[in-house]
Every structure is written in structure tokens, then in C-alpha cells.
Short mmCIF file of C-alpha atoms in Angstrom, two decimals:
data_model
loop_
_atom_site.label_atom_id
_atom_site.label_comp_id
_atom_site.label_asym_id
_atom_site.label_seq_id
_atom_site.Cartn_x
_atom_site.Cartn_y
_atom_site.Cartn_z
CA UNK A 1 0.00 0.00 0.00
CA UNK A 2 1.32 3.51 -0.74
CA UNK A 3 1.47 6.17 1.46
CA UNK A 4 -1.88 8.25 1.53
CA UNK A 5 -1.87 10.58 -0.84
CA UNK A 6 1.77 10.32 -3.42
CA UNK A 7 1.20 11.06 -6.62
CA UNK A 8 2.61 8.89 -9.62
CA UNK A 9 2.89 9.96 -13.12
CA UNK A 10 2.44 7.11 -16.04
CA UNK A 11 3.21 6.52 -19.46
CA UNK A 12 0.31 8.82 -20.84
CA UNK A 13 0.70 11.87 -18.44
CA UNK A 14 -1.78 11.07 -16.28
CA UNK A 15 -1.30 11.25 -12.83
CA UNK A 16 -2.52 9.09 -9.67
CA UNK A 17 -3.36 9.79 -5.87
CA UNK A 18 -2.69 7.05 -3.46
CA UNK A 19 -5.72 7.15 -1.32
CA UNK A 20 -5.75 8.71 1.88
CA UNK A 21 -7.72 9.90 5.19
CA UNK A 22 -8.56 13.15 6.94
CA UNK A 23 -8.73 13.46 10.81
CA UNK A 24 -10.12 15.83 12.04
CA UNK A 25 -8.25 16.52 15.16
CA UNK A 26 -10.95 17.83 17.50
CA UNK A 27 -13.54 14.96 17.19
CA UNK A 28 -11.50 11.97 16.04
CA UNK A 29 -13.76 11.26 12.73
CA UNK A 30 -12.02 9.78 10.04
CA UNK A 31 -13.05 10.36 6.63
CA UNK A 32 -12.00 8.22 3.78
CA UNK A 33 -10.68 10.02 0.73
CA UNK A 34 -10.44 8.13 -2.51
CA UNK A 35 -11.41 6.05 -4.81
CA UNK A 36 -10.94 2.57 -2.28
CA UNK A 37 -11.20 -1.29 -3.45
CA UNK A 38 -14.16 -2.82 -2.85
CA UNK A 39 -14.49 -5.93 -1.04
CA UNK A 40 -13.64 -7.61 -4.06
CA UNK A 41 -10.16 -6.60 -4.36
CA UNK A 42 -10.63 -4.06 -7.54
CA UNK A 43 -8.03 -1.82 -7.38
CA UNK A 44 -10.23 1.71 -7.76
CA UNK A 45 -10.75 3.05 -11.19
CA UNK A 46 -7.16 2.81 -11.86
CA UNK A 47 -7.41 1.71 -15.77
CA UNK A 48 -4.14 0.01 -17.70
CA UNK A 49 -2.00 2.51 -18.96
CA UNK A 50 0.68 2.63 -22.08
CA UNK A 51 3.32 0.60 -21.37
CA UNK A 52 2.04 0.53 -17.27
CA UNK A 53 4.26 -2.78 -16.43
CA UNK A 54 7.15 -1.05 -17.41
CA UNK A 55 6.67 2.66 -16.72
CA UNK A 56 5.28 2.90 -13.18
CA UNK A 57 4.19 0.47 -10.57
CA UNK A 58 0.36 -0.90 -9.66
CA UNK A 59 -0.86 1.20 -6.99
CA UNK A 60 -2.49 -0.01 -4.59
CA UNK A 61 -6.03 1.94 -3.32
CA UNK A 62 -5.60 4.80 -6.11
CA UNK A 63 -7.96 6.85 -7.80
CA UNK A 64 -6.88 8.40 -11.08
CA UNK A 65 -6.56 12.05 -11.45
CA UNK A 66 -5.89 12.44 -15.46
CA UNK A 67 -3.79 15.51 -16.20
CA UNK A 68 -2.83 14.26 -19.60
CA UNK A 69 -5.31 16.80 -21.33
CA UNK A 70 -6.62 13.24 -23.28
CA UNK A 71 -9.62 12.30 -20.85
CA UNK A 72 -13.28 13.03 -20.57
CA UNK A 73 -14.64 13.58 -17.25
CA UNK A 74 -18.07 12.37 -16.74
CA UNK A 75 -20.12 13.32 -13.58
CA UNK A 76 -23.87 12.99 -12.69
CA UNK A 77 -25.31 10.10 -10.93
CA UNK A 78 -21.72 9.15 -8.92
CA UNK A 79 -20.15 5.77 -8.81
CA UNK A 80 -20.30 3.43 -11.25
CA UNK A 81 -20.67 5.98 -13.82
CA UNK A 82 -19.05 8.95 -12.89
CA UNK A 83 -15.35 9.46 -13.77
CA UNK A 84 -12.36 9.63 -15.71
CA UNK A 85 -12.39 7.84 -19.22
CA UNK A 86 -9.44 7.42 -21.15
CA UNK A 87 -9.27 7.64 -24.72
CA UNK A 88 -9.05 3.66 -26.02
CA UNK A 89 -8.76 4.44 -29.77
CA UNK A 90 -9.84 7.15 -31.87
CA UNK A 91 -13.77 7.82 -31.08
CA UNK A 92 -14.10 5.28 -27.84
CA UNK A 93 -12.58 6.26 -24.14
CA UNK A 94 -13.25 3.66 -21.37
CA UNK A 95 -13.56 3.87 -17.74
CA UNK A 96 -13.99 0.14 -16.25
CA UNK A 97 -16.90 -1.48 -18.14
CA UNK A 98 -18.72 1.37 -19.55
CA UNK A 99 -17.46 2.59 -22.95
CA UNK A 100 -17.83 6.28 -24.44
CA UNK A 101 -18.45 6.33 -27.93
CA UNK A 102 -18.49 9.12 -30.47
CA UNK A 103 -20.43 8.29 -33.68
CA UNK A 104 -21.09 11.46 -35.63
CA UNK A 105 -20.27 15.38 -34.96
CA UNK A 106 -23.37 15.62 -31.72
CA UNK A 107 -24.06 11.87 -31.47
CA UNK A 108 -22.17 9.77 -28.58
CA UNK A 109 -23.16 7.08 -26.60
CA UNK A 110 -22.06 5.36 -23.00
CA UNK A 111 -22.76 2.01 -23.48
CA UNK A 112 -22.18 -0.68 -20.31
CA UNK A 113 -21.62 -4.55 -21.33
CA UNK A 114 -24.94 -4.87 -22.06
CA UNK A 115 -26.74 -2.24 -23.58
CA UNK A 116 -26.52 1.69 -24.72
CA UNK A 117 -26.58 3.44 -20.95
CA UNK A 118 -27.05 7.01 -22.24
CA UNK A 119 -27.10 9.08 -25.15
CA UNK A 120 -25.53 12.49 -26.10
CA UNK A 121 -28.54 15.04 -26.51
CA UNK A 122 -28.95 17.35 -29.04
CA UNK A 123 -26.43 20.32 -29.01
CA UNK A 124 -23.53 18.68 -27.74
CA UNK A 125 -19.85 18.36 -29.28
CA UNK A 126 -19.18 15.00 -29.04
CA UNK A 127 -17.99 13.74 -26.64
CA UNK A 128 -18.59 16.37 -24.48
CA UNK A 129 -22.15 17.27 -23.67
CA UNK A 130 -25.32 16.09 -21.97
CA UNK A 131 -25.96 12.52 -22.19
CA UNK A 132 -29.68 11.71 -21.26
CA UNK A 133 -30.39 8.20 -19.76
CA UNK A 134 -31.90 5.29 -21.83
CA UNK A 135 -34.67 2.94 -20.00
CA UNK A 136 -31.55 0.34 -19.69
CA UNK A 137 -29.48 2.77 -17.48
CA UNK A 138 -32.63 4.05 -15.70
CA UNK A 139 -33.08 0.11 -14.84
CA UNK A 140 -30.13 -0.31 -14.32
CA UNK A 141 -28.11 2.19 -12.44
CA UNK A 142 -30.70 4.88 -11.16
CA UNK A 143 -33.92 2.41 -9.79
CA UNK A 144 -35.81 3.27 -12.80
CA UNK A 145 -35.59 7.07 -12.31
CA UNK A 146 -34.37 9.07 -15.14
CA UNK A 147 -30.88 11.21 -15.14
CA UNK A 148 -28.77 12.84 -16.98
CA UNK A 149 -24.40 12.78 -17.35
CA UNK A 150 -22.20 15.22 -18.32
CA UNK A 151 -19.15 15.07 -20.07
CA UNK A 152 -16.54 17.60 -20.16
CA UNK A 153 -12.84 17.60 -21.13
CA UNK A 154 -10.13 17.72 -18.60
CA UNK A 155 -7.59 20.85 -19.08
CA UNK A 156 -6.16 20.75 -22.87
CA UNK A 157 -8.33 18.99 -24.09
CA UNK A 158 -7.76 17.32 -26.61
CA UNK A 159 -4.35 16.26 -25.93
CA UNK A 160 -2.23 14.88 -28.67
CA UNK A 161 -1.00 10.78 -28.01
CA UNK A 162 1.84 9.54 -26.94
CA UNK A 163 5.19 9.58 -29.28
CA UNK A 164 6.95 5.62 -28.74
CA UNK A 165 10.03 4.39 -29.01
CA UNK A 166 10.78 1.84 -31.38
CA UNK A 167 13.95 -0.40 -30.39
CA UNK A 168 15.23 -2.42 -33.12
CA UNK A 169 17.26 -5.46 -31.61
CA UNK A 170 18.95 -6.76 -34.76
CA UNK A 171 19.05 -5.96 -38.32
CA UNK A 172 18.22 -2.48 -40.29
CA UNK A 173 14.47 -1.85 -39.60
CA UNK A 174 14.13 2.03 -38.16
CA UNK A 175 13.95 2.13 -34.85
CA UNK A 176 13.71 5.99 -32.93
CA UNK A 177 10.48 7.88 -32.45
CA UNK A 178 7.46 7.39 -34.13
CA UNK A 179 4.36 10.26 -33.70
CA UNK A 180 0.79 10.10 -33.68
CA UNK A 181 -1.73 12.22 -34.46
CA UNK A 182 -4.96 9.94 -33.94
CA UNK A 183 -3.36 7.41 -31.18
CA UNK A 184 -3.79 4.23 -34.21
CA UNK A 185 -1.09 5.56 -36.57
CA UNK A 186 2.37 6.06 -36.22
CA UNK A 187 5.37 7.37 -38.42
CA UNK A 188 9.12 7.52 -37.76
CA UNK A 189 10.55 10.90 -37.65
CA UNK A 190 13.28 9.75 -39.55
CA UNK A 191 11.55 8.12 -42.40
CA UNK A 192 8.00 8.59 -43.22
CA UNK A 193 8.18 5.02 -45.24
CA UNK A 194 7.97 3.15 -41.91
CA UNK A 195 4.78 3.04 -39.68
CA UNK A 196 3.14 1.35 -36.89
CA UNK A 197 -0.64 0.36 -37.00
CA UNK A 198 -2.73 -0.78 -34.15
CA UNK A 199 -5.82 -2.50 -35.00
CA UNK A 200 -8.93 -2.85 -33.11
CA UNK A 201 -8.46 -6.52 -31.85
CA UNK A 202 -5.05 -5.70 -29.71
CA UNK A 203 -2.90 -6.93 -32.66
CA UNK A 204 -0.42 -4.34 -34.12
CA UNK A 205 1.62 -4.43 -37.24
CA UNK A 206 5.10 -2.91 -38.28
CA UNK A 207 5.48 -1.57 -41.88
CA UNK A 208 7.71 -0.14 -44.49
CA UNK A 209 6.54 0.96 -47.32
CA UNK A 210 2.84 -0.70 -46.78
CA UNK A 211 4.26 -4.17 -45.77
CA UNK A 212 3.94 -5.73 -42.70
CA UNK A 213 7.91 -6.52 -41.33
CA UNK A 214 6.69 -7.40 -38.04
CA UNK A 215 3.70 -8.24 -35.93
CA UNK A 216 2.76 -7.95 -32.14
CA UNK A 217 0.26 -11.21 -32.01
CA UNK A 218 -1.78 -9.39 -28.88
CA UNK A 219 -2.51 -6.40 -26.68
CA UNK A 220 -4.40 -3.38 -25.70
CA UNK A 221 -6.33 -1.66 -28.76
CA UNK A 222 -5.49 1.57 -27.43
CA UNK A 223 -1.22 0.74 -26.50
CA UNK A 224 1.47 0.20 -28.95
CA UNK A 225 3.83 -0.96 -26.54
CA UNK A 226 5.16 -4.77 -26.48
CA UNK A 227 7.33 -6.69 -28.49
CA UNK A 228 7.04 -7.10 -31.74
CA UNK A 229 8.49 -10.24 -34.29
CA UNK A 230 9.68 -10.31 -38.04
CA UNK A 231 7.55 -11.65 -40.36
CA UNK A 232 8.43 -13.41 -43.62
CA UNK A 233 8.18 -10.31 -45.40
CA UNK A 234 10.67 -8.77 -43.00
CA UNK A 235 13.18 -11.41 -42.63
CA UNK A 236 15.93 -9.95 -44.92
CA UNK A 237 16.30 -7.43 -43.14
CA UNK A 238 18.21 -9.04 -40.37
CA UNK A 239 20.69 -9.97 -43.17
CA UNK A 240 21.65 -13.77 -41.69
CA UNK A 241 22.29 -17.44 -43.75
CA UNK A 242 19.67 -19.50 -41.79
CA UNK A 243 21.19 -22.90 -41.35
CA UNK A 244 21.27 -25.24 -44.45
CA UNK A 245 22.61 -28.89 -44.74
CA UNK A 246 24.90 -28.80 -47.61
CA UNK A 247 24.25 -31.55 -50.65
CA UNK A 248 25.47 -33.61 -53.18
CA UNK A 249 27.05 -31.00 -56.04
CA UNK A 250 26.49 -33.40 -58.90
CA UNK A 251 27.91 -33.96 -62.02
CA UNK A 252 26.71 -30.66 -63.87
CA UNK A 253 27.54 -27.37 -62.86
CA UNK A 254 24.43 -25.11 -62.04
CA UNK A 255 25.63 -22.17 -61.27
CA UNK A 256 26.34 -19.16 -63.72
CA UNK A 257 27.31 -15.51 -62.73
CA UNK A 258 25.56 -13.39 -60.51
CA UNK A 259 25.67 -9.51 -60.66
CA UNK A 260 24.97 -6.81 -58.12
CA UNK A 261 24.21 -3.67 -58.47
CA UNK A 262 23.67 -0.85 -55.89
CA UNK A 263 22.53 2.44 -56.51
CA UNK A 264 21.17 5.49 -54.61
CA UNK A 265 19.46 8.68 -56.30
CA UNK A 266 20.47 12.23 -55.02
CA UNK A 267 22.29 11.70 -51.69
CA UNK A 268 26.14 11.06 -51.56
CA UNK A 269 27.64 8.55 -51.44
CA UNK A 270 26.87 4.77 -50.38
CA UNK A 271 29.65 2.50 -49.38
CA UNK A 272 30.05 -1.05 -49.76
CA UNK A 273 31.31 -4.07 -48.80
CA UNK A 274 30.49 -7.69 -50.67
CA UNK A 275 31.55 -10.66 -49.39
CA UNK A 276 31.65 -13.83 -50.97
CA UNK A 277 33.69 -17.54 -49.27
CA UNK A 278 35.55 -15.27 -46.62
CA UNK A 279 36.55 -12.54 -48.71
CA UNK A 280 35.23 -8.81 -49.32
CA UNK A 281 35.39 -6.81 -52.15
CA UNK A 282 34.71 -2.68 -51.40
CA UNK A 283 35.73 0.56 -50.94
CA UNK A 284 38.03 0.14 -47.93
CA UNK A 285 38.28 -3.51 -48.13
CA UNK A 286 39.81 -5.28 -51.10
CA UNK A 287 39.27 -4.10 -55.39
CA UNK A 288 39.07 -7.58 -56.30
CA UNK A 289 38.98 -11.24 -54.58
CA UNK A 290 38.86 -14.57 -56.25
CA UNK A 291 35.58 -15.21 -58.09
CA UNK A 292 34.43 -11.19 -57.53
CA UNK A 293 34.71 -8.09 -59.12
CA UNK A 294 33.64 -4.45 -58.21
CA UNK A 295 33.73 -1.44 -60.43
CA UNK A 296 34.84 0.89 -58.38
CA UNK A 297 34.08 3.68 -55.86
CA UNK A 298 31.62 5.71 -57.03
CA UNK A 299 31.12 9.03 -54.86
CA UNK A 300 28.55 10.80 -56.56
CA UNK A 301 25.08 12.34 -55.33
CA UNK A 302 23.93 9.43 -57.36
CA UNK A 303 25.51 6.80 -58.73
CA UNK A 304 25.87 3.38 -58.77
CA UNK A 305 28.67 0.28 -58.45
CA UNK A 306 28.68 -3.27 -59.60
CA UNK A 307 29.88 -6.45 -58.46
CA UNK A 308 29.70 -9.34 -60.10
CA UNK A 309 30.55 -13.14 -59.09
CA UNK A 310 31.51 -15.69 -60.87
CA UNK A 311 29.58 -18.95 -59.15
CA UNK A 312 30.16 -21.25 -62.10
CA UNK A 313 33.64 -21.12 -61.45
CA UNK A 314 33.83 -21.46 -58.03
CA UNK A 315 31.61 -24.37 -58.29
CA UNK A 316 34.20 -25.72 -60.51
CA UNK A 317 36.78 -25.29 -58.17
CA UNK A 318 34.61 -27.49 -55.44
CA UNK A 319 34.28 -24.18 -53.46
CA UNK A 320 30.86 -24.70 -53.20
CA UNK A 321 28.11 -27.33 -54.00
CA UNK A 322 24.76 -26.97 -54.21
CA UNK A 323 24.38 -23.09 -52.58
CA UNK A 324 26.50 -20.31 -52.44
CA UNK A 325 26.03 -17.21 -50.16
CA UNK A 326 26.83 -13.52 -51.02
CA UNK A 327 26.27 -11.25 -47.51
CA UNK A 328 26.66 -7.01 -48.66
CA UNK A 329 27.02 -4.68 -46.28
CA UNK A 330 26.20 -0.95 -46.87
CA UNK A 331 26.87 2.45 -45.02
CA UNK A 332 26.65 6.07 -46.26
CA UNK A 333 29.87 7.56 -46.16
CA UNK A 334 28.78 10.31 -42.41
CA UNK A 335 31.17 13.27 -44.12
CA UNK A 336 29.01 13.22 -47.28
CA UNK A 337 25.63 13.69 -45.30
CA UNK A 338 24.11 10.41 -47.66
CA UNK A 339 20.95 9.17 -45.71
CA UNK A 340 17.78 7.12 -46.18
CA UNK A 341 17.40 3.77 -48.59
CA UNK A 342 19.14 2.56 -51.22
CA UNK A 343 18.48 -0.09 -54.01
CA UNK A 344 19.98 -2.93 -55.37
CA UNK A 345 19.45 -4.95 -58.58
CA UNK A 346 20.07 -8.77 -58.73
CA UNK A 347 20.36 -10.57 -61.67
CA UNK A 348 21.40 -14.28 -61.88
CA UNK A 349 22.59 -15.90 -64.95
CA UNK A 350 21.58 -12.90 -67.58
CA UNK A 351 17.89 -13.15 -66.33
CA UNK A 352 15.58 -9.91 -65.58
CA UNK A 353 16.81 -8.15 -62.89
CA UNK A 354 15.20 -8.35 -59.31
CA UNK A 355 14.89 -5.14 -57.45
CA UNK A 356 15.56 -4.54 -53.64
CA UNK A 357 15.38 -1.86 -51.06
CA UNK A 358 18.24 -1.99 -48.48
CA UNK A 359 18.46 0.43 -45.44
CA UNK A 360 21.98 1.57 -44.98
CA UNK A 361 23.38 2.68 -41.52
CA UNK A 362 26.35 5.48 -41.03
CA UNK A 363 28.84 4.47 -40.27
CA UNK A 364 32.20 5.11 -41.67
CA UNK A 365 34.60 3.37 -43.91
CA UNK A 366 35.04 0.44 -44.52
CA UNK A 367 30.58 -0.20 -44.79
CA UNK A 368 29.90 -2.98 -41.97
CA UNK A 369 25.88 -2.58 -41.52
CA UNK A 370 24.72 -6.30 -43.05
CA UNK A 371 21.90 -5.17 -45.26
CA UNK A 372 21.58 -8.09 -47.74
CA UNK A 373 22.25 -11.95 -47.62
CA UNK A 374 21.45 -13.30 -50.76
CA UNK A 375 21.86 -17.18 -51.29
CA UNK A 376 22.21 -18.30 -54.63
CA UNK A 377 20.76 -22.32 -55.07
CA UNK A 378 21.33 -25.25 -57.26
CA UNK A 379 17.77 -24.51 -58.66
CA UNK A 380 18.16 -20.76 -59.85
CA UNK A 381 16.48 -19.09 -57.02
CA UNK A 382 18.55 -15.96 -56.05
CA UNK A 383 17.22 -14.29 -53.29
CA UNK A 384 17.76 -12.57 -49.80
CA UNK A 385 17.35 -14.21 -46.80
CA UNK A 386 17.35 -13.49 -43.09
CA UNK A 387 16.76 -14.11 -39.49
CA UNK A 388 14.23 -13.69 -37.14
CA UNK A 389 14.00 -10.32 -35.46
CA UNK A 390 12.57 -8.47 -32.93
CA UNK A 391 11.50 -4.57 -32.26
CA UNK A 392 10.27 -3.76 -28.81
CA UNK A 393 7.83 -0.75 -28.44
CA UNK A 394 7.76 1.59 -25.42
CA UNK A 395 5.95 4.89 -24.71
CA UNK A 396 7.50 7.88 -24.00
CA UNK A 397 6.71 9.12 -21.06
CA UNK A 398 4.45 12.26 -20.85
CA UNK A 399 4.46 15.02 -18.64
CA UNK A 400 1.65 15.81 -16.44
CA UNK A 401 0.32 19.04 -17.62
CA UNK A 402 0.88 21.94 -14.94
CA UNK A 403 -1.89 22.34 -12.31
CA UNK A 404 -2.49 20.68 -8.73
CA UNK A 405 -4.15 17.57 -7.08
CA UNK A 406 -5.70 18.90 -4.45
CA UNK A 407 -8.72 17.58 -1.52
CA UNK A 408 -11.95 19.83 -0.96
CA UNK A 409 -12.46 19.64 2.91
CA UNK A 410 -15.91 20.94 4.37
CA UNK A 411 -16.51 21.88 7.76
CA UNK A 412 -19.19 23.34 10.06
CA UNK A 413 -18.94 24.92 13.12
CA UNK A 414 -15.10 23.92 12.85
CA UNK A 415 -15.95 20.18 12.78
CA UNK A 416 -14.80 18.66 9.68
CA UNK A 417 -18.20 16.87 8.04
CA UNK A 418 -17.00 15.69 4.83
CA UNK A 419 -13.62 15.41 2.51
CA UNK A 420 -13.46 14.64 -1.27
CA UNK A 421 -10.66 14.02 -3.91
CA UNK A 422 -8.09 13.67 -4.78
CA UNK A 423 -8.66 15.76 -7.92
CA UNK A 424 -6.81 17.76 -10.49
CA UNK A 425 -6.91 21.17 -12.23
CA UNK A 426 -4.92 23.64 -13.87
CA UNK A 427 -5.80 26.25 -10.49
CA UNK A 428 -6.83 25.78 -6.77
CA UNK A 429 -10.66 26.54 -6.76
CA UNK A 430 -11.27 29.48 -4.39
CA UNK A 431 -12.02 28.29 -1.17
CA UNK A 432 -15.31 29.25 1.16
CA UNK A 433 -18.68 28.62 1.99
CA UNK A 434 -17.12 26.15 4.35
CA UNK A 435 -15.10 24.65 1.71
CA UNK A 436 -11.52 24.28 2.09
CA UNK A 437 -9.44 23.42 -1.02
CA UNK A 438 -6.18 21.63 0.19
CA UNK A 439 -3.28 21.10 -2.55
CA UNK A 440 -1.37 18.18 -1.55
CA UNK A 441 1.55 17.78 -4.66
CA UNK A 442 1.91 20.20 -7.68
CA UNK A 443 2.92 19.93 -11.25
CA UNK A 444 4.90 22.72 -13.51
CA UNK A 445 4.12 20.54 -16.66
CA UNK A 446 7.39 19.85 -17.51
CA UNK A 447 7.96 16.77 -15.79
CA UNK A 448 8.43 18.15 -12.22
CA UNK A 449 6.15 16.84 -9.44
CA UNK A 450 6.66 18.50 -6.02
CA UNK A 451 4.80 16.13 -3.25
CA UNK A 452 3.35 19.07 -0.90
CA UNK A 453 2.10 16.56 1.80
CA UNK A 454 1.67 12.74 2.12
CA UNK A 455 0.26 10.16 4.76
CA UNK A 456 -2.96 11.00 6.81
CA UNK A 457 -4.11 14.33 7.39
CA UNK A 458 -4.82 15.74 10.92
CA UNK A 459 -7.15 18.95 9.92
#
């Protein structure tokens, strides 16, 4: 159990109160502040946030305070109703089972598991208005008797998502930030080719260039976060030889000549380095090597160079026998400022040339990023291959927007006969008419929390 009252910031930039008392110190009464578990164990309205097993810790006894600018606060007919709801997806924010959802400009509805609870009446924004109560959330929730919930938006509302983090743990995907402007879709800053897509069932796709190069199997519709694995599509670009037995090489030579080129249009100036039965052909490695050669450096804002490999004979000299495999590395050269993809053409044995996308990295001479593992085969297939990968996904944490979670305290006739909280807002509320406003921890919106006063308070 926390101590009464400490604040905690997650993923999202919400914040949350530990739950706490007031004493008053005259009579003894103790008054329970908070959002506390029921006999059941439920922790509060505390809902999942981005990323929550990694960012903060479960809290226990906490009621959540928002502070992100993202939520809609709905208050009418108190608990189970009233509350915070966080956005979900684009359209839909949640608070425990019931489910806020926008379906036109003024239309909106709070529906329960069941049934549509209430619905947004005419002259409202959506989501925020008036919702009037349908004859399933009179029955349900109010003993028949109508009522009516309003939804507002916290303080900045509406808050932009969450950037994430993408961490790429082998091969040339893009990791870095990726931003969102609708909480579903989200691009690299560094390359607008490469996105992340949740979809409404929890699963989540990687692509590049509108293929799928990895896949998170399962989560939250609204979160990003998790770990995410290579599919076929995005195997080559972990550029690795999976494990092959070798065969019998026959009596008849299969193998021909195999030619690589590598281009790049309008950024200088791609490095490379081609290796083929232990040796590496490349600016900075060797000009030639048995079986290879390479054109030459080329340094231009465009350009391209060539290798080319003579398989036949090296299957003639028993170097190989029924595969061979060509691994290419490629860098831009950091003084020339080169960045972004590049291309490669593969043609085996005169045939139509096969076109690739490889994603250099930066570093400098001699190239050493793997980017390409092609393996040639008895049967004419020339292709890349690669190894499985994974990219884990984490949210950046969001600062709290500046304001204060404060308690309201009444008293009369200096006896204390009622406390409520903790809650959140950009000011303190004025206090009087016997109403006390107590700030208990501040935020300056950039990141800073200052914990005013924690554990019970003796008023």
C-alpha cells in the first residue's frame, strides 16, 4: 500500500493519488478520501496505462486524477458511472466497463456490457455534452428514475497521443520515435516510409513501405507498446544465412554468374562491402577477390557500383556445391551527409533483374551494416534471406500538464463533516462557503512533481 496521498505519473501523463484519510483533530472522525477497493479486491478506477508494467508500478487503493489533457470527465449520478475515461482508440474512451463512444459530430453514446446506458442530446460536441439516460441505465443504475451525465474535457483537451520508441534489436528496420496524431497511426521521424498500425483486436503491425515486417500477435487496442516479431516479409532485413545442410554437387555445374548492383538517387555517397567464401570486395576492403569483381568507388550524389561473381567457377573449383552465399554490407559515407534507402538490382545468370530496397546505416569506412544476404541455389532461385527479429515498443513518457491535485475539505462549526478528492486542475478553486481546497503535490508541466504533503491528514 502507498502512502496516503503520493502522486505517480504514467506513461500517458496522467497522474494518480494514493488514497488517503482526513482526521479531524478535535472529534477523532475519520473520513476516507479516494477512490478505495471494494471488497472484491478491484483496485479503484485505476485503468491500464501505455506501457504501465514497465513505466510505473500498480498502486495499490488509487484513484486516477488524469492531467494528460486526453480524458473526458463524466459526472452525474456518482459511482459506477461517474469518472475519468481514457481515450481507447480514436472515437471510444473507457472507464472500467462502460465505454464512451463518439459516432457522428453531436451523437455519442455510454454504453455498459450490455446495452446503450445514455445518449448524447442534441447540441452537444461530441464527446462532451449532456448525455440523457436510456430505459436500460434508468433500470439499471438509477432504480428506474431518469438522469442525466455530463461530459466535459479535462484541461487541454484534446491532448495529442503519446510519441513511442521503437527499439530495433537486430538488423536495419528504423527504430527511434514514431508520432501520432490519432493514437492508431504512427510514423518515424526519420523516415515517413515506416509506420506502426494498431488495430482494433489488440494486434499491431510494423510496416515499411505498406508491408507488414513485423507483428505484435496481442494487446491493448489503445497501446502500442510490447514486443514485436519479423515476419516473412521482414526477414531480410536481419541480413543472416539460416542454417542449411549442404548436398550432393552433382555432375553438372548449375551455377552461372551473378551480378549486383547498388545504386542510390540524389544523396552522396553509399559505401560497400560484398563478401563472398571469406573474402570482401569494397571501398576500404579489397578491389578484387577470387571469383568477384567491383567497379569501383563511385562518390557521386547518385551513382551506382557493380559487383559481379563468378559462381560457375567457383563451383568448378569445389568451393561450393549446391548453394553459395553472397552477404553485402552498406553504409553512407557520415562526411558526405548520404541518408535514407538505397536499391539494389540482382540478376542471376543474364535473367531480368530483381529489385531490392536496403536500409543503410552510417557508419564510416570500410561499410559494416549487413543489409543483404542473398543465397544463390542449385535450382536458380537468387534471393535474400534473413533471421528472425525483434523490435520492442515503449511509450514515451508524458508530462503531467501543470496544475495541482488537491482535496476539498468541508466543515461546520469547525468540525470537519466531509472530505473529497483527490482531484486535479490547472488552479486551486477558491475556497469558502465552508469549503476548504487543500493542494497536496503540484505539477509545472514539464515533468516536475513536487509532493506538498503525504500520509494522513490531521485537519
Amino acid at each position: 500500500m502507498s502512502n496516503g496521498y503520493q502522486v505517480f505519473v504514467d506513461a500517458r501523463g496522467d497522474l494518480s493519488a494514493a488514497n488517503g484519510v482526513v482526521i479531524d483533530r478535535g472529534t477523532g472522525d475519520v473520513f476516507e478520501v479516494g477512490n478505495w477497493p471494494a471488497e472484491t479486491g478491484v483496485i479503484g478506477n485505476l485503468a491500464a496505462s501505455l506501457d504501465e508494467g514497465v513505466e510505473i508500478p500498480r498502486i495499490q487503493g488509487a484513484t486516477l486524477l488524469g492531467g494528460s489533457g486526453r480524458n473526458v470527465l463524466v459526472t452525474g449520478l456518482g459511482e459506477p458511472l461517474d469518472g475519468v475515461y481514457r481515450p481507447e482508440r480514436p472515437g471510444f474512451w473507457r472507464q472500467n466497463i462502460f465505454l464512451l463512444e463518439v459516432t457522428g459530430p453531436s451523437a455519442a453514446t455510454i454504453t455498459d456490457e450490455t446495452d446503450v446506458v445514455a445518449i448524447l442530446s442534441a447540441g452537444g460536441t461530441a464527446p462532451v455534452g449532456s448525455y440523457v439516460a436510456t430505459t436500460h441505465g434508468e433500470d439499471t443504475y438509477n432504480a428506474s428514475a431518469t438522469f442525466t451525465l455530463v461530459a466535459v474535457g479535462e484541461t487541454g483537451f484534446p491532448g495529442t497521443p503519446n510519441d513511442i520508441e521503437v527499439e530495433v534489436l537486430a538488423g536495419t528496420a528504423q527504430g527511434g520515435s514514431y508520432t501520432s496524431t490519432d493514437g492508431i497511426n504512427y510514423v518515424s521521424a526519420i523516415d515517413a516510409d515506416w509506420t506502426l498500425i494498431l488495430n482494433s483486436d489488440g494486434t499491431a503491425d510494423f510496416y515499411y513501405d505498406g508491408t507488414a515486417v513485423a507483428s505484435r500477435a496481442a494487446g491493448l487496442a489503445f497501446d502500442p507498446c510490447g514486443r514485436y516479431v519479423s515476419t516473412t516479409a521482414g526477414l531480410p532485413m536481419n541480413a543472416e544465412f539460416p542454417d542449411i545442410e549442404e548436398g550432393d554437387p552433382g555432375d553438372v555445374n548449375p551455377f552461372g554468374t551473378l551480378v549486383l548492383v547498388f545504386s542510390w538517387p540524389a544523396t552522396p555517397d553509399l559505401d560497400i562491402g560484398v563478401e563472398f567464401l571469406g573474402e570482401t570486395v569494397g571501398y576500404g576492403y579489397s578491389a578484387s577477390a577470387p571469383y568477384m569483381t567491383w567497379s569501383g568507388d563511385d562518390t557521386g550524389a547518385s551513382g551506382d557500383e557493380t559487383v559481379t561473381i563468378d559462381l560457375a567457377a567457383a563451383w568448378d573449383d569445389g568451393m561450393i556445391s549446391d548453394f553459395a552465399d553472397v552477404l553485402a554490407a552498406v553504409d553512407w559515407y557520415p562526411p558526405r551527409g548520404g541518408s535514407g534507402p538505397a536499391s539494389l538490382a540482382v540478376t542471376y545468370n543474364g535473367g531480368t533483374p530483381v529489385n531490392y530496397v536496403l536500409h543503410p546505416g552510417n557508419i564510416d569506412t570500410p561499410a559494416v551494416t549487413p543489409a543483404v544476404a542473398i543465397r544463390v541455389l542449385a535450382d536458380g532461385t537468387a534471393e535474400p534471406v534473413g533471421s528472425e527479429w525483434v523490435a520492442v515498443v515503449r511509450a514515451v513518457r508524458k508530462a503531467p500538464m501543470a496544475g495541482l491535485a488537491y482535496l476539498a475539505i468541508t466543515e461546520a462549526a469547525g468540525v470537519v463533516t466531509a472530505a473529497e478528492g483527490p482531484l486535479f486542475a490547472s488552479a486551486l478553486p477558491s475556497s469558502g462557503g465552508g469549503v476548504t481546497y487543500f493542494p497536496f503535490a503540484t505539477s509545472d508541466g514539464d515533468g516536475r512533481l513536487v509532493q506538498l504533503h503525504e500520509g494522513a491528514l490531521v485537519w
